[in-house]
Short mmCIF file of C-alpha atoms in Angstrom, two decimals:
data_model
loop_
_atom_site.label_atom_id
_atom_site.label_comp_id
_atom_site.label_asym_id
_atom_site.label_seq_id
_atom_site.Cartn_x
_atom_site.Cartn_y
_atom_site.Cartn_z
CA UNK Z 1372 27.51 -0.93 1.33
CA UNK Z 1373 30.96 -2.74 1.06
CA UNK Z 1374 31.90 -1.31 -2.62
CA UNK Z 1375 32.13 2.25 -3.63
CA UNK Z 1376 33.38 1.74 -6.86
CA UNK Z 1377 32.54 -0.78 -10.45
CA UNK Z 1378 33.09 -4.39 -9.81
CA UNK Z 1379 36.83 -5.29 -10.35
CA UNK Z 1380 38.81 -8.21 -8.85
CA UNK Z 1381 42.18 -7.12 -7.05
CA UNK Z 1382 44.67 -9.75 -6.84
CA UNK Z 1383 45.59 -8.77 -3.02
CA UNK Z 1384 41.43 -10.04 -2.10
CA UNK Z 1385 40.77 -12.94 -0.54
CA UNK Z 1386 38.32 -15.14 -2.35
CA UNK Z 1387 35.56 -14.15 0.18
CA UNK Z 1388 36.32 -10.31 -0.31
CA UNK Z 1389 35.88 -11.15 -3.88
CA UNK Z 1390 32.45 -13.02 -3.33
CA UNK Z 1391 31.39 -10.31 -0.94
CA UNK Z 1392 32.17 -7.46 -3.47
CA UNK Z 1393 30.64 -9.00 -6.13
CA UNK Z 1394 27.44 -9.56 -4.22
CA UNK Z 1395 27.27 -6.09 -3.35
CA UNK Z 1396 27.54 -4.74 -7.23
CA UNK Z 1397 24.89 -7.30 -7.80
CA UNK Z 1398 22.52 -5.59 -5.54
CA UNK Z 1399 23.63 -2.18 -6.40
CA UNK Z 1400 22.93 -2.94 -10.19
CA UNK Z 1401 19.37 -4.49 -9.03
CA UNK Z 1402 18.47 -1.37 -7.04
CA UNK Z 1403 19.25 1.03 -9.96
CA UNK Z 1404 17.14 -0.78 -12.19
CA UNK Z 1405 14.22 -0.74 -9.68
CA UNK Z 1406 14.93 2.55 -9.19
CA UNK Z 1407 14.36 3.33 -13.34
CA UNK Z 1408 11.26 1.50 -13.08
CA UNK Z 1409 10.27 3.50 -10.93
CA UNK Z 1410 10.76 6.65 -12.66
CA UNK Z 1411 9.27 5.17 -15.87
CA UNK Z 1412 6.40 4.16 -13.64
CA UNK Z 1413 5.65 7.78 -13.44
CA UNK Z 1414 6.49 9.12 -17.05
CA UNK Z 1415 3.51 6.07 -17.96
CA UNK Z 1416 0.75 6.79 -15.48
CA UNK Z 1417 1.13 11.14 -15.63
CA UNK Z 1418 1.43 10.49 -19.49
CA UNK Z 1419 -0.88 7.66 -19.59
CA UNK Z 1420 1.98 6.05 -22.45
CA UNK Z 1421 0.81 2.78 -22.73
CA UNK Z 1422 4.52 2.46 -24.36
CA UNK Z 1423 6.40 2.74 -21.28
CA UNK Z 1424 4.27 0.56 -19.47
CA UNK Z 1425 4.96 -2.16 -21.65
CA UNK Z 1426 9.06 -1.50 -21.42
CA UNK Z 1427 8.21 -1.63 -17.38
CA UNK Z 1428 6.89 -5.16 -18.01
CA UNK Z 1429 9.73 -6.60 -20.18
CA UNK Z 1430 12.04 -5.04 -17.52
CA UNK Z 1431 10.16 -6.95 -14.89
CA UNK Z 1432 11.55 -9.93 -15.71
CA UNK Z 1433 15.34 -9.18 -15.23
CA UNK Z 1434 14.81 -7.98 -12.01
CA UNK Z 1435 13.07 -11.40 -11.04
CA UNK Z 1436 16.40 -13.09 -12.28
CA UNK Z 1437 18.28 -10.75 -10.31
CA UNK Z 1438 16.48 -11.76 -7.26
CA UNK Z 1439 17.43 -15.56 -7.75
CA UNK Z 1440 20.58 -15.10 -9.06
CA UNK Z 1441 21.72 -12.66 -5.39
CA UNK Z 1442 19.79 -15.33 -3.69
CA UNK Z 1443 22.34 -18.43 -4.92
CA UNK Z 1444 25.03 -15.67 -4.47
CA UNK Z 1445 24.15 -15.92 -0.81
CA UNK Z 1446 23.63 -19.69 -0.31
CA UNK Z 1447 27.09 -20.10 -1.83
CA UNK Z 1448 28.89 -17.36 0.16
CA UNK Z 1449 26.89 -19.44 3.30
CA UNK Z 1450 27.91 -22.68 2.49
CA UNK Z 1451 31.85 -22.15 1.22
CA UNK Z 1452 32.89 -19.21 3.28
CA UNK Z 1453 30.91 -19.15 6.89
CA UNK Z 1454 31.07 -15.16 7.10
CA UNK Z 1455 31.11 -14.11 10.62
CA UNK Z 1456 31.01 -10.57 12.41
CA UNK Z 1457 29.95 -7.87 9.86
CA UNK Z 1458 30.55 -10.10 6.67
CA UNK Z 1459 27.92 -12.05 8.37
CA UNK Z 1460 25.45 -9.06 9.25
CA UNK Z 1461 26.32 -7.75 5.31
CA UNK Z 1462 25.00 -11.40 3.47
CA UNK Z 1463 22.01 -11.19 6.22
CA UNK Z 1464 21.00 -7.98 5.00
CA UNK Z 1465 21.24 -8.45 1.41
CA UNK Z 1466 19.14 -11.42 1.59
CA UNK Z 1467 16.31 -8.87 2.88
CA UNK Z 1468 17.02 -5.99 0.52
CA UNK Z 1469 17.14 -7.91 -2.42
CA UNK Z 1470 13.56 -9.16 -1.82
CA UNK Z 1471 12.53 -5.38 -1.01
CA UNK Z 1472 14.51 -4.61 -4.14
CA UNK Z 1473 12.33 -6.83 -6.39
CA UNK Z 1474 9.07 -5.97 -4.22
CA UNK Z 1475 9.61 -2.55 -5.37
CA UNK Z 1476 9.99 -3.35 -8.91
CA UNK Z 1477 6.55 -5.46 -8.23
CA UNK Z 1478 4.78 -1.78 -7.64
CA UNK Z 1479 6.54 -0.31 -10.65
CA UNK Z 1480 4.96 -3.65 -12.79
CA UNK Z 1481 1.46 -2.81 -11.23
CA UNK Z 1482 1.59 0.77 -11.77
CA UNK Z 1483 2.45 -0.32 -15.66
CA UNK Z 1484 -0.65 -2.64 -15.85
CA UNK Z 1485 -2.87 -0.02 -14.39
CA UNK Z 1486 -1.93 2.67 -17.20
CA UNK Z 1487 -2.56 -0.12 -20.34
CA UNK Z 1488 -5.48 -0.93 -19.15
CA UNK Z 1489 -7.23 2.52 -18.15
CA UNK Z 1490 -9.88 4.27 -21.05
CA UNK Z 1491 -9.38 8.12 -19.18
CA UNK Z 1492 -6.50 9.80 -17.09
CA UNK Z 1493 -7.52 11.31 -13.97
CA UNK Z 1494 -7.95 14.86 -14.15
CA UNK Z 1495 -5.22 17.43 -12.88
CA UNK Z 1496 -7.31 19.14 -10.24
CA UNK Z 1497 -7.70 15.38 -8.81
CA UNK Z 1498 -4.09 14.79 -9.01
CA UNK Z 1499 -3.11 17.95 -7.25
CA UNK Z 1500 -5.76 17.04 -4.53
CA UNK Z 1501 -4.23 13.85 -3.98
CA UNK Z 1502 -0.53 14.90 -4.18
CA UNK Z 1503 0.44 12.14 -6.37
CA UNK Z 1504 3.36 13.79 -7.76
CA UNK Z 1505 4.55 14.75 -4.88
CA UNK Z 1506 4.43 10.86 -3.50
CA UNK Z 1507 6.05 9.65 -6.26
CA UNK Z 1508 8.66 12.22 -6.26
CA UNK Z 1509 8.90 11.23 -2.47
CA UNK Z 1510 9.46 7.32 -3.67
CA UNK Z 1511 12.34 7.81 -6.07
CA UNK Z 1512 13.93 10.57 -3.54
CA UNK Z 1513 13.71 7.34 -0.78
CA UNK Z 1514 15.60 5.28 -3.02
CA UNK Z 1515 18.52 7.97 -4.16
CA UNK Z 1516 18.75 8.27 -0.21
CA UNK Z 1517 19.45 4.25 -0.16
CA UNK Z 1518 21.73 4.65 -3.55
CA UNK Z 1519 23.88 7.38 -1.05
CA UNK Z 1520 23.62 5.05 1.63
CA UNK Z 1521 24.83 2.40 0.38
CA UNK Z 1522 27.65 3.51 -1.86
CA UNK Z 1523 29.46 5.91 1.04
CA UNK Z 1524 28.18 3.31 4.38
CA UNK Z 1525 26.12 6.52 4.94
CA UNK Z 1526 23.51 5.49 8.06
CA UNK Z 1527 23.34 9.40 7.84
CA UNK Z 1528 22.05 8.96 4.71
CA UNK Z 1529 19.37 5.72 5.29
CA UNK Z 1530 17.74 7.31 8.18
CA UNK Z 1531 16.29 10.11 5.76
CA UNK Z 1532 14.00 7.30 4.38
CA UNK Z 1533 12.25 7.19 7.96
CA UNK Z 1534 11.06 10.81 7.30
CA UNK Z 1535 10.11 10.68 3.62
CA UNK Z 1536 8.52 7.30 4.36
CA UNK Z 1537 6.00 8.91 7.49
CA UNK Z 1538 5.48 11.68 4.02
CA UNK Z 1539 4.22 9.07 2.10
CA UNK Z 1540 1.81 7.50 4.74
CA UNK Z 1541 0.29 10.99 5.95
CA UNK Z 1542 -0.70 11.08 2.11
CA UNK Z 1543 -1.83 7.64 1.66
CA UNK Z 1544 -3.89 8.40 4.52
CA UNK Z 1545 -5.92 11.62 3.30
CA UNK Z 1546 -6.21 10.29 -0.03
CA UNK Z 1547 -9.12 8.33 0.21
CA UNK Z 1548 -11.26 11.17 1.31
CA UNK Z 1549 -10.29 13.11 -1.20
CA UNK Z 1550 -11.14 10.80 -4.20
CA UNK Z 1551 -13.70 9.82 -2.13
CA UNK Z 1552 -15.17 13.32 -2.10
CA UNK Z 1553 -14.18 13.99 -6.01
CA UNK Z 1554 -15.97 10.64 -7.46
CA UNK Z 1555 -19.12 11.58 -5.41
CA UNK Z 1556 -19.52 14.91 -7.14
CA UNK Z 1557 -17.89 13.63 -10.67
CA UNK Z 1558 -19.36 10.16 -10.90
CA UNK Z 1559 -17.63 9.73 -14.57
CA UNK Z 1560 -14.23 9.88 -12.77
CA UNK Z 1561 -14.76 6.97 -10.65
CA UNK Z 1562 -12.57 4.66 -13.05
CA UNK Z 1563 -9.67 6.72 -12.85
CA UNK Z 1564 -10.46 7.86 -9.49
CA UNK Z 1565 -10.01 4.27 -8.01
CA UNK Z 1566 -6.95 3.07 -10.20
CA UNK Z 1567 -5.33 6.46 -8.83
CA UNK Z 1568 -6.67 5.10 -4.94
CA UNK Z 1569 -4.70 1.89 -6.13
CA UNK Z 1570 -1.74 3.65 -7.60
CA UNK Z 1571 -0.69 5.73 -4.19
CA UNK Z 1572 -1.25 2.35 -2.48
CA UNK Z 1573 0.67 0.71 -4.40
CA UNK Z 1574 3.57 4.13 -3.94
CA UNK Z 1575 2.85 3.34 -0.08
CA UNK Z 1576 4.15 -0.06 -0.20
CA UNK Z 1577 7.18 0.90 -2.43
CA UNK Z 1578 7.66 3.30 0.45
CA UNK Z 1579 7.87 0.91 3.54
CA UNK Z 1580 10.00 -1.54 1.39
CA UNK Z 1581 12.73 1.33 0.85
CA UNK Z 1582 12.44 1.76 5.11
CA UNK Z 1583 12.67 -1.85 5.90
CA UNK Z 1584 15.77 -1.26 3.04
CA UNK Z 1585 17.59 1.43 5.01
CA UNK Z 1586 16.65 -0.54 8.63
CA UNK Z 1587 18.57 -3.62 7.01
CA UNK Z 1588 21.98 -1.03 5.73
CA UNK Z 1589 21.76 0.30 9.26
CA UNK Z 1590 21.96 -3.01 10.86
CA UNK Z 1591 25.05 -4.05 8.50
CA UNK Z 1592 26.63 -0.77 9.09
CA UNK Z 1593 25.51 -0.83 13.03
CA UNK Z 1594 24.67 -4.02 14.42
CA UNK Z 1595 21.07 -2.16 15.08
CA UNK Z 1596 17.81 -3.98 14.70
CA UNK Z 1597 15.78 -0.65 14.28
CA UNK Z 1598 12.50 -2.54 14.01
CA UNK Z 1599 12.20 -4.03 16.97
CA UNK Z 1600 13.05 -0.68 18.76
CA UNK Z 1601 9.64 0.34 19.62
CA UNK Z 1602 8.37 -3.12 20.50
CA UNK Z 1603 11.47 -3.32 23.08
CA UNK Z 1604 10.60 0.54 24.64
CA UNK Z 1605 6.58 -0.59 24.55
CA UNK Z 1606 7.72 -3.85 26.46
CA UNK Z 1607 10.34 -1.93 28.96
CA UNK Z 1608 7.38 0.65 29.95
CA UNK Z 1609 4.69 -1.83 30.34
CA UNK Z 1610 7.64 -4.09 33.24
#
């Protein structure tokens, strides 16, 4: 968002450019490490390695502290510098993103408890019916697109979340027939059937966090409040 580069004071900042630079490595450091959960996430549930699931859970913890510790870096930044203009609309939107940050690493951590406690994987021809690769695929792609964003101030860039996100809720959607359909004709898969209902849910949810994410880089970059677009046109039409 404000830093393309490593974290490194410059003598010629001002002690608010400073704060404000260091805030934004903090968040770009929490959203890679969400971002590896994520991935791990799927190396434990398609290999069922109850290994990785357990790293996922140590992990878990770090990116909690992360979420307090961007949280102070806020108040403090609040209370010692009053940002105004886009400084302002940049603290805003980290306070958001770094709760959608650690919401996402929430799904990674549930994903992880699902695959230590499971006795069978689900089959492949399940899997394929389901498109579960595919959604998580579409996840971590959501969250490179945010990386991009927010290294370049690519809006470009966060708007090709919208699309990947409406992926991951047309598949969400026509998964629970399918399982539905599978567990009624191969009643010993209805353990791993469900947990695999509960896993896309879960890949759902990581999904709208990344949106609300790039709707929250757009309004820094913008001065755009993308969610309340729709309301605003559904309001306009009904006057």
């Amino acid at each position: 968002m404000r830093m393309n580069m490593p974290f490194n004071k410059n003598p010629n900042m001002t002690h608010l450019e400073i704060e404000l630079d260091h805030l934004n490595h903090s968040v770009m450091e929490m959203l890679s490490l969400a971002k590896r959960q994520l991935i791990m996430a799927r190396e434990s549930f398609f290999m069922l390695d109850a290994d990785i699931a357990q790293e996922i859970l140590y992990y878990e913890n770090k990116l909690n502290s992360f979420e307090l510790s961007i949280d102070r870096e806020c108040e403090n930044i609040f209370a010692l510098y009053n940002p105004v203009a886009i400084d302002l609309r940049f603290v805003l939107s980290v306070l958001k993103i770094n709760s959608s940050i650690e919401r996402i690493g929430d799904v990674a951590k549930g994903i992880a408890k699902y695959v230590i406690k499971v006795k069978q994987p689900a089959k492949e021809e399940l899997l394929v019916r389901t498109r579960c690769a595919e959604m998580f695929e579409t996840a971590i792609e959501m969250l490179n697109h945010i990386e991009s964003a927010m290294v370049n101030n690519d809006t470009l860039a966060a708007r090709k979340v919208f699309k990947k996100d409406s992926i991951l809720d047309d598949i969400n959607r026509a998964s629970l027939k399918s399982i539905q359909e599978y567990i009624t004709s191969h009643p010993d898969q209805s353990e791993s059937g469900l947990v695999l209902f509960s896993v896309i849910n879960k890949l759902e949810r990581a999904g709208d966090h990344s949106k609300n994410i790039a709707e929250e880089i757009i309004f820094h970059l913008e001065a755009k409040v993308l969610k309340h677009k729709k309301i605003n046109k559904q309001r306009n039409e009904i006057v």
